[in-house]
Coordinates of N, CA and C and ligand atoms in Angstrom, one line a residue:
M1 N -35.9 -5.9 -45.5 CA -36.4 -7.3 -44.7 C -36.3 -8.1 -46.1
D2 N -35.9 -9.1 -45.8 CA -36.8 -10.2 -46.6 C -37.9 -11.1 -46.0
S3 N -38.3 -11.6 -46.6 CA -39.5 -12.5 -46.1 C -39.7 -13.1 -45.0
V4 N -40.1 -13.1 -44.2 CA -39.6 -14.3 -43.1 C -40.9 -15.2 -42.3
K5 N -40.4 -16.7 -42.3 CA -41.1 -18.0 -42.3 C -42.1 -17.9 -41.3
N6 N -43.3 -18.4 -42.3 CA -44.5 -18.2 -41.3 C -44.7 -19.5 -39.7
T7 N -44.7 -18.6 -38.6 CA -44.2 -19.3 -37.4 C -45.1 -20.6 -37.2
S8 N -46.6 -20.2 -37.6 CA -47.1 -20.9 -36.2 C -47.0 -22.3 -36.0
E9 N -46.0 -23.0 -36.6 CA -46.3 -24.4 -35.4 C -45.0 -24.0 -34.8
I10 N -44.1 -23.2 -34.1 CA -44.0 -22.9 -33.3 C -44.1 -21.9 -32.6
S11 N -43.6 -21.9 -31.1 CA -44.0 -21.2 -30.2 C -43.5 -19.4 -30.7
I12 N -44.0 -18.3 -30.3 CA -43.7 -17.0 -31.2 C -42.7 -16.1 -29.5
L13 N -41.7 -15.9 -29.8 CA -41.1 -14.5 -28.8 C -42.1 -13.8 -28.9
S14 N -42.5 -13.0 -28.1 CA -43.4 -11.9 -27.1 C -42.6 -11.2 -26.5
I15 N -42.5 -10.0 -27.3 CA -41.6 -8.8 -26.0 C -42.5 -7.8 -25.5
L16 N -42.9 -7.9 -23.9 CA -43.9 -7.1 -23.3 C -43.2 -6.4 -22.7
T17 N -43.9 -5.1 -23.5 CA -43.2 -3.0 -23.2 C -44.4 -3.2 -21.9
N18 N -43.8 -1.9 -21.2 CA -45.0 -1.4 -20.7 C -44.1 0.3 -20.7
F19 N -45.0 1.1 -21.9 CA -45.0 2.4 -21.9 C -45.9 2.8 -21.2
G20 N -46.9 2.7 -20.5 CA -47.5 3.0 -19.9 C -49.4 2.6 -21.1
C21 N -49.9 3.4 -20.6 CA -51.5 3.1 -21.0 C -52.8 3.8 -21.3
H22 N -53.7 3.9 -21.9 CA -55.3 4.8 -22.0 C -55.9 3.9 -20.9
F23 N -55.4 2.5 -20.7 CA -56.5 1.8 -19.4 C -57.9 2.3 -20.1
S24 N -58.7 2.4 -21.2 CA -59.6 2.4 -21.4 C -60.6 0.9 -22.1
C25 N -59.5 -0.5 -22.0 CA -60.6 -1.6 -22.7 C -61.5 -2.4 -21.3
P26 N -62.4 -2.7 -21.5 CA -63.5 -3.0 -20.3 C -62.6 -4.1 -19.8
Y27 N -62.0 -5.1 -20.7 CA -61.8 -6.2 -20.6 C -59.9 -6.3 -19.7
C28 N -59.8 -5.7 -19.4 CA -58.2 -5.6 -19.4 C -57.2 -6.3 -18.0
V29 N -56.8 -7.3 -18.7 CA -56.8 -9.0 -17.8 C -55.0 -7.9 -17.1
Y30 N -54.9 -7.5 -18.0 CA -52.9 -6.8 -17.3 C -53.8 -5.8 -15.6
K31 N -54.6 -5.2 -16.2 CA -55.3 -4.9 -14.9 C -55.7 -5.6 -13.6
S32 N -56.4 -6.2 -14.3 CA -57.7 -7.3 -13.1 C -56.5 -8.1 -12.5
N33 N -55.8 -8.4 -13.3 CA -54.8 -9.6 -12.8 C -53.4 -9.3 -12.3
N34 N -53.1 -7.6 -12.0 CA -52.2 -7.1 -11.2 C -51.2 -7.6 -11.8
I35 N -50.9 -7.6 -13.2 CA -49.6 -7.6 -14.2 C -48.4 -7.0 -13.7
N36 N -47.6 -7.1 -13.7 CA -46.3 -6.1 -13.1 C -45.0 -6.4 -14.3
I37 N -45.2 -5.6 -14.6 CA -44.3 -5.1 -16.2 C -43.2 -3.8 -15.4
P38 N -41.9 -3.8 -15.8 CA -41.1 -3.2 -15.3 C -41.6 -2.5 -16.0
K39 N -41.1 -0.3 -16.0 CA -41.2 0.9 -17.0 C -40.5 0.2 -18.0
T40 N -40.8 0.3 -19.3 CA -40.0 0.5 -20.4 C -39.4 1.7 -20.8
T41 N -37.9 1.5 -21.0 CA -37.3 3.2 -21.7 C -36.1 2.4 -22.3
V42 N -36.1 3.0 -23.4 CA -35.1 2.5 -24.0 C -33.1 2.5 -23.2
D43 N -33.2 2.9 -22.5 CA -31.7 3.1 -21.9 C -31.9 2.2 -20.1
S44 N -33.1 1.8 -19.5 CA -32.7 0.5 -19.2 C -33.1 -0.8 -19.6
F45 N -33.8 -1.1 -21.1 CA -34.6 -2.4 -21.3 C -33.1 -3.4 -21.5
G46 N -33.4 -4.6 -21.7 CA -32.3 -5.2 -22.1 C -31.8 -6.0 -23.2
W47 N -31.5 -5.0 -23.6 CA -31.0 -5.0 -25.2 C -29.6 -5.9 -24.7
E48 N -29.1 -6.3 -24.6 CA -28.2 -7.4 -24.5 C -28.9 -8.8 -24.3
E49 N -29.5 -8.8 -23.3 CA -30.3 -10.3 -23.2 C -31.3 -10.5 -23.9
L50 N -31.7 -9.4 -24.3 CA -33.4 -9.5 -26.1 C -32.1 -9.8 -27.0
E51 N -30.4 -9.2 -27.6 CA -30.3 -9.7 -28.6 C -29.8 -11.6 -28.4
N52 N -29.8 -12.1 -26.9 CA -28.6 -13.4 -27.2 C -30.3 -14.1 -27.6
E53 N -31.3 -13.5 -27.5 CA -32.9 -13.7 -27.2 C -33.0 -14.3 -28.8
L54 N -32.8 -13.0 -29.6 CA -33.2 -13.1 -31.0 C -32.5 -14.2 -31.9
K55 N -31.2 -14.8 -31.1 CA -30.8 -15.2 -32.1 C -30.8 -16.7 -32.7
N56 N -32.1 -16.7 -31.3 CA -32.6 -18.4 -31.9 C -33.9 -17.9 -32.7
Y57 N -34.1 -16.9 -32.9 CA -35.8 -16.4 -34.0 C -34.8 -15.9 -35.5
K58 N -33.6 -16.2 -35.8 CA -33.2 -15.9 -37.3 C -34.0 -16.2 -38.4
E59 N -34.4 -15.2 -38.6 CA -35.7 -15.3 -40.4 C -36.5 -15.5 -40.1
N60 N -37.4 -15.8 -38.4 CA -38.8 -16.0 -38.2 C -39.6 -14.4 -37.9
L61 N -40.2 -15.1 -37.1 CA -41.4 -13.7 -36.0 C -41.3 -13.7 -35.0
I62 N -41.6 -12.5 -34.4 CA -42.0 -12.4 -33.1 C -42.2 -11.4 -33.0
S63 N -43.7 -11.4 -31.7 CA -44.1 -10.1 -31.6 C -43.9 -9.3 -30.6
I64 N -44.9 -8.1 -30.9 CA -44.7 -7.1 -29.5 C -46.2 -6.9 -28.8
S65 N -45.6 -6.7 -27.3 CA -47.3 -6.3 -27.1 C -47.4 -5.6 -25.6
G66 N -48.3 -5.6 -25.2 CA -47.7 -5.2 -23.6 C -48.4 -6.4 -22.1
G67 N -48.4 -5.3 -21.0 CA -48.0 -4.9 -20.4 C -48.5 -3.5 -21.1
G68 N -49.5 -3.0 -20.3 CA -50.0 -1.6 -21.3 C -50.0 -1.6 -23.1
D69 N -50.0 -0.6 -23.7 CA -49.7 -0.3 -25.1 C -48.9 -0.2 -25.6
P70 N -48.0 -1.1 -26.9 CA -46.8 -0.4 -27.2 C -46.9 0.9 -27.6
L71 N -47.6 1.0 -28.4 CA -47.7 2.4 -29.3 C -48.3 3.4 -28.4
Y72 N -48.3 3.0 -26.6 CA -48.5 4.4 -25.9 C -47.6 5.1 -26.3
N73 N -48.0 6.2 -25.8 CA -46.6 7.4 -25.7 C -45.7 7.2 -27.1
Y74 N -45.8 7.1 -27.8 CA -44.9 6.3 -29.3 C -44.1 7.7 -28.9
E75 N -44.8 8.7 -29.3 CA -43.9 10.5 -29.3 C -42.7 9.7 -29.1
N76 N -42.4 9.5 -27.4 CA -41.3 9.0 -26.6 C -40.8 8.2 -26.8
N77 N -41.0 7.6 -27.4 CA -40.8 6.1 -27.2 C -39.8 6.0 -28.7
K78 N -40.1 6.3 -29.3 CA -39.6 6.7 -31.3 C -37.7 5.7 -30.9
E79 N -37.7 6.3 -30.0 CA -35.8 5.9 -30.4 C -36.0 4.0 -29.8
F80 N -36.6 4.2 -28.5 CA -36.7 2.2 -28.4 C -37.5 1.7 -30.0
Y81 N -38.1 2.0 -30.8 CA -38.6 1.0 -32.1 C -37.2 1.4 -32.6
D82 N -36.6 2.9 -32.7 CA -35.5 2.4 -33.8 C -34.1 1.7 -33.5
K83 N -33.3 0.9 -32.4 CA -33.1 0.2 -32.1 C -34.0 -1.1 -32.2
L84 N -35.3 -1.2 -31.8 CA -35.6 -2.4 -31.8 C -35.4 -2.6 -33.5
F85 N -36.2 -2.1 -34.4 CA -36.1 -2.5 -35.7 C -34.3 -3.2 -36.3
D86 N -33.5 -2.0 -35.8 CA -32.1 -2.1 -35.9 C -31.8 -3.4 -35.9
L87 N -32.3 -4.0 -34.6 CA -31.9 -5.8 -33.7 C -32.2 -6.3 -35.0
L88 N -33.7 -6.3 -35.4 CA -34.6 -7.0 -35.7 C -34.1 -7.4 -37.4
D89 N -33.5 -6.1 -37.7 CA -32.9 -6.7 -39.4 C -31.8 -6.9 -39.0
K90 N -30.7 -7.3 -38.3 CA -29.7 -7.8 -38.3 C -29.8 -8.9 -38.3
Y91 N -30.8 -10.0 -37.9 CA -31.3 -10.9 -38.0 C -32.3 -11.3 -38.8
N92 N -33.1 -10.8 -39.8 CA -33.8 -10.7 -40.4 C -35.1 -11.3 -39.7
I93 N -35.7 -10.8 -38.6 CA -36.7 -11.4 -38.1 C -37.9 -9.8 -37.8
G94 N -39.0 -10.5 -38.1 CA -40.6 -9.9 -38.4 C -41.0 -9.9 -37.7
L95 N -41.8 -7.9 -37.0 CA -42.0 -8.0 -36.1 C -44.1 -8.3 -36.6
E96 N -43.9 -8.6 -35.8 CA -46.6 -8.5 -35.5 C -46.2 -7.8 -34.0
L97 N -47.0 -6.4 -34.2 CA -47.5 -5.4 -33.8 C -48.6 -5.3 -32.8
H98 N -49.2 -6.1 -31.6 CA -50.3 -6.3 -31.2 C -51.0 -4.6 -30.7
T99 N -51.6 -4.0 -30.5 CA -51.9 -2.7 -30.2 C -52.9 -2.5 -30.4
S100 N -54.0 -0.9 -29.4 CA -55.1 -0.7 -29.6 C -55.5 0.7 -30.0
I101 N -53.9 1.0 -30.6 CA -53.8 2.4 -31.3 C -52.9 2.7 -32.8
V102 N -54.4 3.6 -32.9 CA -54.1 3.8 -34.4 C -53.1 4.8 -34.0
D103 N -51.8 5.1 -34.6 CA -50.9 6.7 -34.0 C -50.4 6.7 -35.7
Y104 N -50.7 7.8 -36.5 CA -50.6 7.7 -37.7 C -48.6 8.0 -38.0
T105 N -48.3 8.4 -37.1 CA -46.5 8.1 -37.2 C -45.6 7.2 -37.1
F106 N -46.0 6.4 -36.5 CA -45.4 5.0 -36.9 C -45.2 4.3 -38.0
P107 N -44.1 3.8 -37.6 CA -43.5 3.1 -39.3 C -44.2 1.6 -39.3
Y108 N -45.8 1.7 -39.3 CA -46.3 0.5 -39.5 C -45.5 -0.8 -40.5
K109 N -44.9 0.4 -41.6 CA -44.4 -0.9 -42.8 C -43.6 -1.7 -42.9
K110 N -42.8 -1.6 -41.4 CA -41.5 -2.0 -40.5 C -42.3 -3.3 -40.2
C111 N -43.6 -3.2 -39.8 CA -43.9 -4.9 -39.8 C -44.5 -5.9 -40.7
E112 N -44.7 -6.7 -40.1 CA -44.4 -8.1 -41.3 C -46.3 -8.1 -40.7
R113 N -46.7 -8.1 -39.8 CA -48.3 -8.4 -39.3 C -48.4 -7.2 -38.3
V114 N -50.1 -6.7 -38.3 CA -50.3 -5.7 -37.5 C -51.4 -6.1 -37.0
V115 N -51.8 -6.4 -35.3 CA -53.2 -7.2 -35.3 C -53.4 -5.6 -34.1
F116 N -55.0 -5.7 -34.5 CA -55.5 -4.5 -33.4 C -56.2 -5.0 -32.9
H117 N -56.5 -4.7 -31.9 CA -57.3 -4.8 -30.8 C -58.7 -4.3 -31.1
C118 N -59.6 -4.3 -31.0 CA -60.5 -3.8 -31.2 C -61.7 -4.4 -30.1
I119 N -62.2 -2.7 -29.6 CA -63.8 -3.3 -28.8 C -65.2 -3.0 -29.6
T120 N -65.4 -2.4 -30.1 CA -66.6 -1.7 -31.6 C -66.5 -2.4 -32.5
P121 N -67.3 -2.4 -33.4 CA -66.8 -3.1 -35.0 C -66.4 -1.2 -35.5
T122 N -67.8 -0.9 -35.2 CA -66.7 0.9 -36.0 C -65.5 0.7 -36.5
Q123 N -64.2 0.2 -35.1 CA -63.2 1.0 -35.0 C -62.1 0.5 -36.5
I124 N -63.0 -0.5 -37.0 CA -62.4 -1.5 -37.6 C -62.2 -0.3 -39.4
E125 N -63.3 0.4 -38.9 CA -63.0 1.8 -40.3 C -61.9 3.0 -39.7
G126 N -61.2 3.0 -39.1 CA -60.7 3.9 -38.4 C -59.3 3.6 -38.4
I127 N -59.0 1.4 -38.5 CA -58.0 1.0 -39.2 C -58.4 0.1 -41.1
V128 N -59.1 1.2 -41.4 CA -59.0 0.6 -42.7 C -58.0 2.2 -43.6
Y129 N -59.2 3.3 -43.1 CA -58.2 4.5 -42.9 C -56.6 4.3 -43.0
L130 N -56.3 4.2 -42.6 CA -54.8 3.8 -41.1 C -54.0 3.2 -42.5
R131 N -54.4 2.3 -43.0 CA -54.2 1.3 -43.8 C -54.1 2.3 -45.3
Y132 N -55.7 2.8 -45.9 CA -55.2 3.2 -47.3 C -54.7 4.9 -47.2
L133 N -54.5 5.3 -46.1 CA -53.7 7.1 -46.2 C -52.3 6.5 -45.6
L134 N -51.6 5.3 -45.4 CA -50.1 5.0 -45.3 C -50.0 4.4 -46.4
G135 N -50.8 3.5 -47.1 CA -50.6 3.0 -47.8 C -50.3 1.1 -47.5
L136 N -50.4 0.7 -46.3 CA -50.0 -0.4 -45.7 C -50.6 -1.2 -46.6
E137 N -49.2 -2.6 -46.7 CA -49.1 -3.3 -47.3 C -49.5 -4.8 -46.5
N138 N -48.9 -4.7 -45.3 CA -49.1 -5.8 -44.4 C -50.3 -6.7 -44.2
I139 N -49.7 -7.7 -43.1 CA -50.9 -8.4 -42.8 C -51.9 -7.9 -42.0
I140 N -53.0 -7.3 -41.9 CA -53.6 -6.8 -41.2 C -55.1 -8.1 -40.2
R141 N -54.3 -7.8 -38.8 CA -55.2 -8.8 -38.4 C -56.3 -7.9 -36.8
V142 N -58.1 -8.3 -37.5 CA -58.0 -7.6 -35.8 C -59.1 -8.6 -34.9
V143 N -58.6 -8.4 -33.8 CA -59.1 -9.1 -32.7 C -60.2 -8.3 -31.6
F144 N -61.0 -9.0 -31.5 CA -62.0 -8.8 -30.6 C -62.1 -9.7 -29.4
V145 N -61.8 -9.2 -27.8 CA -63.0 -9.8 -26.9 C -63.7 -10.2 -26.8
V146 N -64.0 -11.1 -26.4 CA -65.7 -10.3 -26.8 C -66.3 -10.9 -25.4
Q147 N -66.9 -10.1 -25.7 CA -67.5 -8.7 -24.0 C -69.1 -9.6 -23.8
E148 N -69.8 -9.3 -23.2 CA -70.6 -9.8 -22.3 C -71.8 -9.8 -23.1
H149 N -71.9 -8.2 -23.9 CA -73.0 -7.7 -24.4 C -73.1 -8.2 -25.9
F150 N -71.9 -9.2 -26.0 CA -71.6 -9.5 -27.6 C -72.9 -10.5 -28.2
N151 N -73.6 -10.4 -29.0 CA -73.9 -11.4 -30.1 C -73.7 -11.8 -30.8
E152 N -74.7 -12.8 -31.3 CA -74.9 -13.3 -32.8 C -74.3 -12.4 -34.2
Y153 N -75.2 -10.9 -33.3 CA -75.8 -10.1 -34.6 C -74.0 -9.5 -34.5
I154 N -73.4 -8.8 -33.3 CA -72.5 -8.2 -33.1 C -71.9 -9.3 -34.2
V155 N -71.3 -10.4 -33.8 CA -70.2 -10.9 -34.6 C -69.9 -10.7 -35.8
K156 N -71.8 -10.5 -36.8 CA -72.0 -11.1 -37.8 C -71.8 -9.9 -38.5
E157 N -71.8 -8.8 -38.0 CA -71.7 -7.3 -38.6 C -70.0 -7.2 -38.3
I158 N -69.5 -7.3 -37.5 CA -67.6 -7.8 -37.7 C -67.6 -8.2 -38.9
V159 N -67.7 -9.3 -38.8 CA -67.6 -10.4 -40.1 C -67.8 -9.8 -41.5
R160 N -69.1 -9.3 -41.6 CA -69.1 -7.9 -42.1 C -68.8 -6.9 -42.7
L161 N -68.1 -6.1 -41.8 CA -66.5 -5.1 -42.1 C -65.3 -5.4 -42.0
V162 N -65.1 -7.0 -41.8 CA -63.6 -7.8 -42.3 C -64.0 -8.1 -43.4
K163 N -65.1 -8.3 -44.0 CA -65.2 -9.0 -45.3 C -64.9 -7.7 -46.3
K164 N -66.0 -6.6 -46.3 CA -66.0 -5.5 -47.2 C -64.8 -4.9 -47.6
Y165 N -64.1 -4.6 -46.3 CA -62.5 -3.6 -45.9 C -62.0 -5.1 -46.8
H166 N -61.8 -6.2 -46.7 CA -60.2 -7.5 -46.9 C -59.5 -6.7 -46.0
I167 N -59.9 -7.4 -45.3 CA -58.9 -7.5 -43.7 C -58.6 -8.5 -43.6
N168 N -57.1 -8.8 -43.3 CA -56.6 -10.6 -43.7 C -57.2 -11.3 -43.2
E169 N -57.3 -11.0 -41.4 CA -57.4 -12.0 -40.8 C -58.8 -11.4 -39.6
L170 N -58.9 -12.0 -38.9 CA -60.0 -11.8 -38.2 C -60.1 -12.9 -36.7
S171 N -60.3 -12.6 -35.3 CA -59.8 -13.4 -34.3 C -61.1 -12.6 -33.0
F172 N -61.1 -14.0 -32.3 CA -61.8 -13.7 -31.1 C -61.3 -14.9 -30.6
R173 N -61.5 -13.8 -28.4 CA -60.7 -14.7 -28.0 C -61.8 -14.2 -26.6
Q174 N -61.8 -15.1 -25.3 CA -62.4 -15.1 -25.0 C -62.3 -13.5 -23.3
M175 N -62.8 -12.7 -22.3 CA -62.4 -12.4 -22.1 C -61.7 -13.1 -20.6
I176 N -60.9 -13.0 -19.5 CA -60.0 -13.5 -18.5 C -60.6 -12.3 -17.4
G177 N -60.8 -12.7 -16.2 CA -61.6 -12.3 -15.3 C -60.6 -12.1 -14.2
A178 N -60.8 -11.6 -13.2 CA -60.1 -11.2 -11.7 C -58.9 -12.9 -11.3
D179 N -59.9 -13.5 -11.6 CA -59.6 -14.7 -10.7 C -58.4 -16.0 -12.1
G180 N -58.2 -15.2 -13.4 CA -57.7 -15.7 -14.8 C -58.1 -16.7 -15.2
K181 N -59.5 -16.6 -14.5 CA -60.3 -17.5 -15.6 C -61.0 -17.0 -16.9
P182 N -60.9 -17.9 -18.3 CA -62.0 -17.3 -18.8 C -62.9 -17.6 -19.2
T183 N -64.1 -16.9 -19.2 CA -65.0 -16.9 -20.0 C -65.6 -16.8 -20.9
Y184 N -66.8 -17.8 -21.1 CA -67.4 -18.6 -22.6 C -68.2 -17.8 -22.6
T185 N -68.3 -17.1 -23.5 CA -69.3 -16.1 -24.1 C -69.5 -16.5 -25.3
L186 N -71.0 -16.4 -26.2 CA -70.9 -17.5 -27.1 C -69.9 -18.6 -27.6
Y187 N -69.6 -18.9 -26.4 CA -68.6 -20.1 -26.9 C -68.4 -21.0 -27.9
D188 N -69.8 -21.9 -28.3 CA -70.1 -22.6 -29.3 C -70.4 -22.4 -30.5
Y189 N -70.6 -21.3 -30.6 CA -71.0 -20.1 -31.9 C -69.2 -20.0 -32.4
L190 N -69.0 -19.2 -31.3 CA -67.7 -18.6 -32.5 C -66.3 -20.3 -32.4
K191 N -66.7 -21.2 -31.8 CA -65.9 -22.5 -31.4 C -66.3 -22.9 -33.2
N192 N -67.4 -23.7 -33.4 CA -68.2 -24.1 -34.1 C -67.9 -23.1 -35.3
G193 N -67.3 -21.9 -35.2 CA -66.9 -20.9 -36.9 C -65.4 -20.8 -37.0
H194 N -65.2 -21.7 -36.0 CA -63.8 -21.5 -35.5 C -62.5 -22.4 -37.6
K195 N -62.0 -21.1 -38.4 CA -61.1 -21.8 -39.7 C -62.4 -21.5 -40.5
G196 N -63.3 -20.8 -40.2 CA -64.5 -20.5 -41.6 C -64.5 -18.6 -41.6
D197 N -64.7 -17.6 -40.7 CA -65.1 -16.2 -41.4 C -63.6 -16.1 -40.3
W198 N -63.9 -17.0 -39.3 CA -62.6 -16.6 -37.9 C -61.8 -17.6 -37.6
Y199 N -61.1 -17.1 -37.0 CA -59.8 -17.7 -35.9 C -60.4 -17.3 -34.8
Y200 N -60.7 -18.5 -33.3 CA -61.5 -18.5 -32.1 C -59.9 -19.6 -31.4
I201 N -59.6 -18.4 -30.4 CA -58.3 -18.2 -29.7 C -58.9 -19.4 -28.5
E202 N -58.6 -20.7 -28.3 CA -58.3 -20.8 -26.6 C -57.4 -20.1 -25.8
Q203 N -57.9 -19.9 -24.8 CA -56.7 -19.3 -23.8 C -55.7 -20.3 -23.2
S204 N -55.0 -19.8 -23.4 CA -53.3 -20.6 -23.3 C -52.3 -19.7 -23.3
D205 N -51.4 -20.1 -22.9 CA -49.6 -19.6 -23.1 C -49.0 -19.4 -24.4
Y206 N -49.8 -19.4 -25.4 CA -48.6 -20.0 -26.9 C -47.5 -19.0 -27.0
N207 N -46.9 -18.5 -26.0 CA -45.6 -17.5 -26.4 C -44.9 -17.7 -25.4
K208 N -43.3 -17.2 -25.6 CA -42.5 -17.4 -24.1 C -42.4 -16.2 -24.4
Y209 N -42.5 -14.6 -23.1 CA -42.2 -14.0 -23.2 C -41.2 -13.4 -22.6
F210 N -40.7 -12.0 -23.8 CA -39.1 -11.4 -23.2 C -39.6 -10.2 -22.2
V211 N -39.5 -10.3 -20.6 CA -40.2 -9.0 -19.6 C -38.8 -8.2 -19.6
H212 N -38.2 -7.1 -20.0 CA -37.6 -6.1 -19.7 C -36.2 -6.7 -20.0
N213 N -35.5 -7.9 -19.2 CA -34.6 -8.5 -19.4 C -34.6 -9.6 -19.0
H214 N -35.8 -10.5 -19.5 CA -35.4 -11.9 -18.9 C -36.6 -12.8 -19.6
I215 N -36.4 -14.0 -19.4 CA -37.9 -14.6 -20.3 C -39.0 -15.0 -19.3
E216 N -40.3 -14.9 -19.1 CA -41.4 -15.6 -18.6 C -42.4 -16.6 -19.3
E217 N -42.3 -17.9 -18.3 CA -43.4 -18.6 -19.6 C -44.9 -18.4 -19.3
E218 N -45.4 -18.0 -17.9 CA -46.7 -17.8 -18.3 C -47.2 -16.0 -17.9
Y219 N -47.4 -16.0 -18.6 CA -48.3 -14.8 -18.4 C -48.9 -13.8 -17.3
L220 N -50.0 -14.7 -16.9 CA -50.8 -14.0 -15.3 C -49.6 -14.3 -14.1
K221 N -48.5 -14.6 -14.7 CA -47.8 -15.0 -12.9 C -46.9 -14.1 -13.6
I222 N -46.4 -13.2 -14.2 CA -45.8 -12.3 -14.1 C -46.4 -10.8 -13.3
K223 N -46.0 -11.6 -12.5 CA -46.2 -10.2 -11.2 C -45.4 -9.7 -10.5
Ligands
SF4_301 S1 -54.3 -2.0 -24.2 FE1 -54.1 -3.7 -22.8 S2 -53.1 -2.7 -21.0 FE2 -54.6 -1.0 -22.7 S3 -56.7 -1.1 -20.9 FE3 -56.5 -2.3 -23.2 S4 -55.8 -4.5 -22.5 FE4 -55.7 -3.3 -20.7

């Protein structure tokens, strides 16, 4: 596939899947806000509706995430991804994968960017090992949801590891409570560092969401 445009100026289409999840992130907005995404299967997914939508994103970048984790149970969802990558190739669309799972059997090389959602700084080394083992040259971003126990020391340790291992991008974002509102842990510190060693992402709906067979505009309203 040819390289795709940088879409930072336009809203990204985000495919939300639900293959299930390990449900071990301590800050799961999906669970705490009772988001409801139909179970994703290759047979029931709205491929025709997705293709119609993808025609608007030719030569651009879209993302895939959850409801659940898009790589959960990947072993039994290979057919889904084969079909998805064929469709993306047809329109020369790049994929940004959001996941908390390291799965050595997934074809990460087919993604333009891989965004790993981490809970602890030590997970960065697992990602580096994956990159080395599979010879990945994709853009790799690590994202940390700022948990209540985070302090400047933890942030500095994350930055140190990101620099040491030449991870391309680092972002922080806040936890979302059961009331749908973000917490503001280390807010000033992280905001002041935005576009320095990291990106600080304010809570908002930056994406259009493709859910099962239709578009949704607000994540927290997918019920
Ligand atoms: S990967 Fe997503 S859905 Fe799964 S536990 Fe973590 S935040 Fe929740």
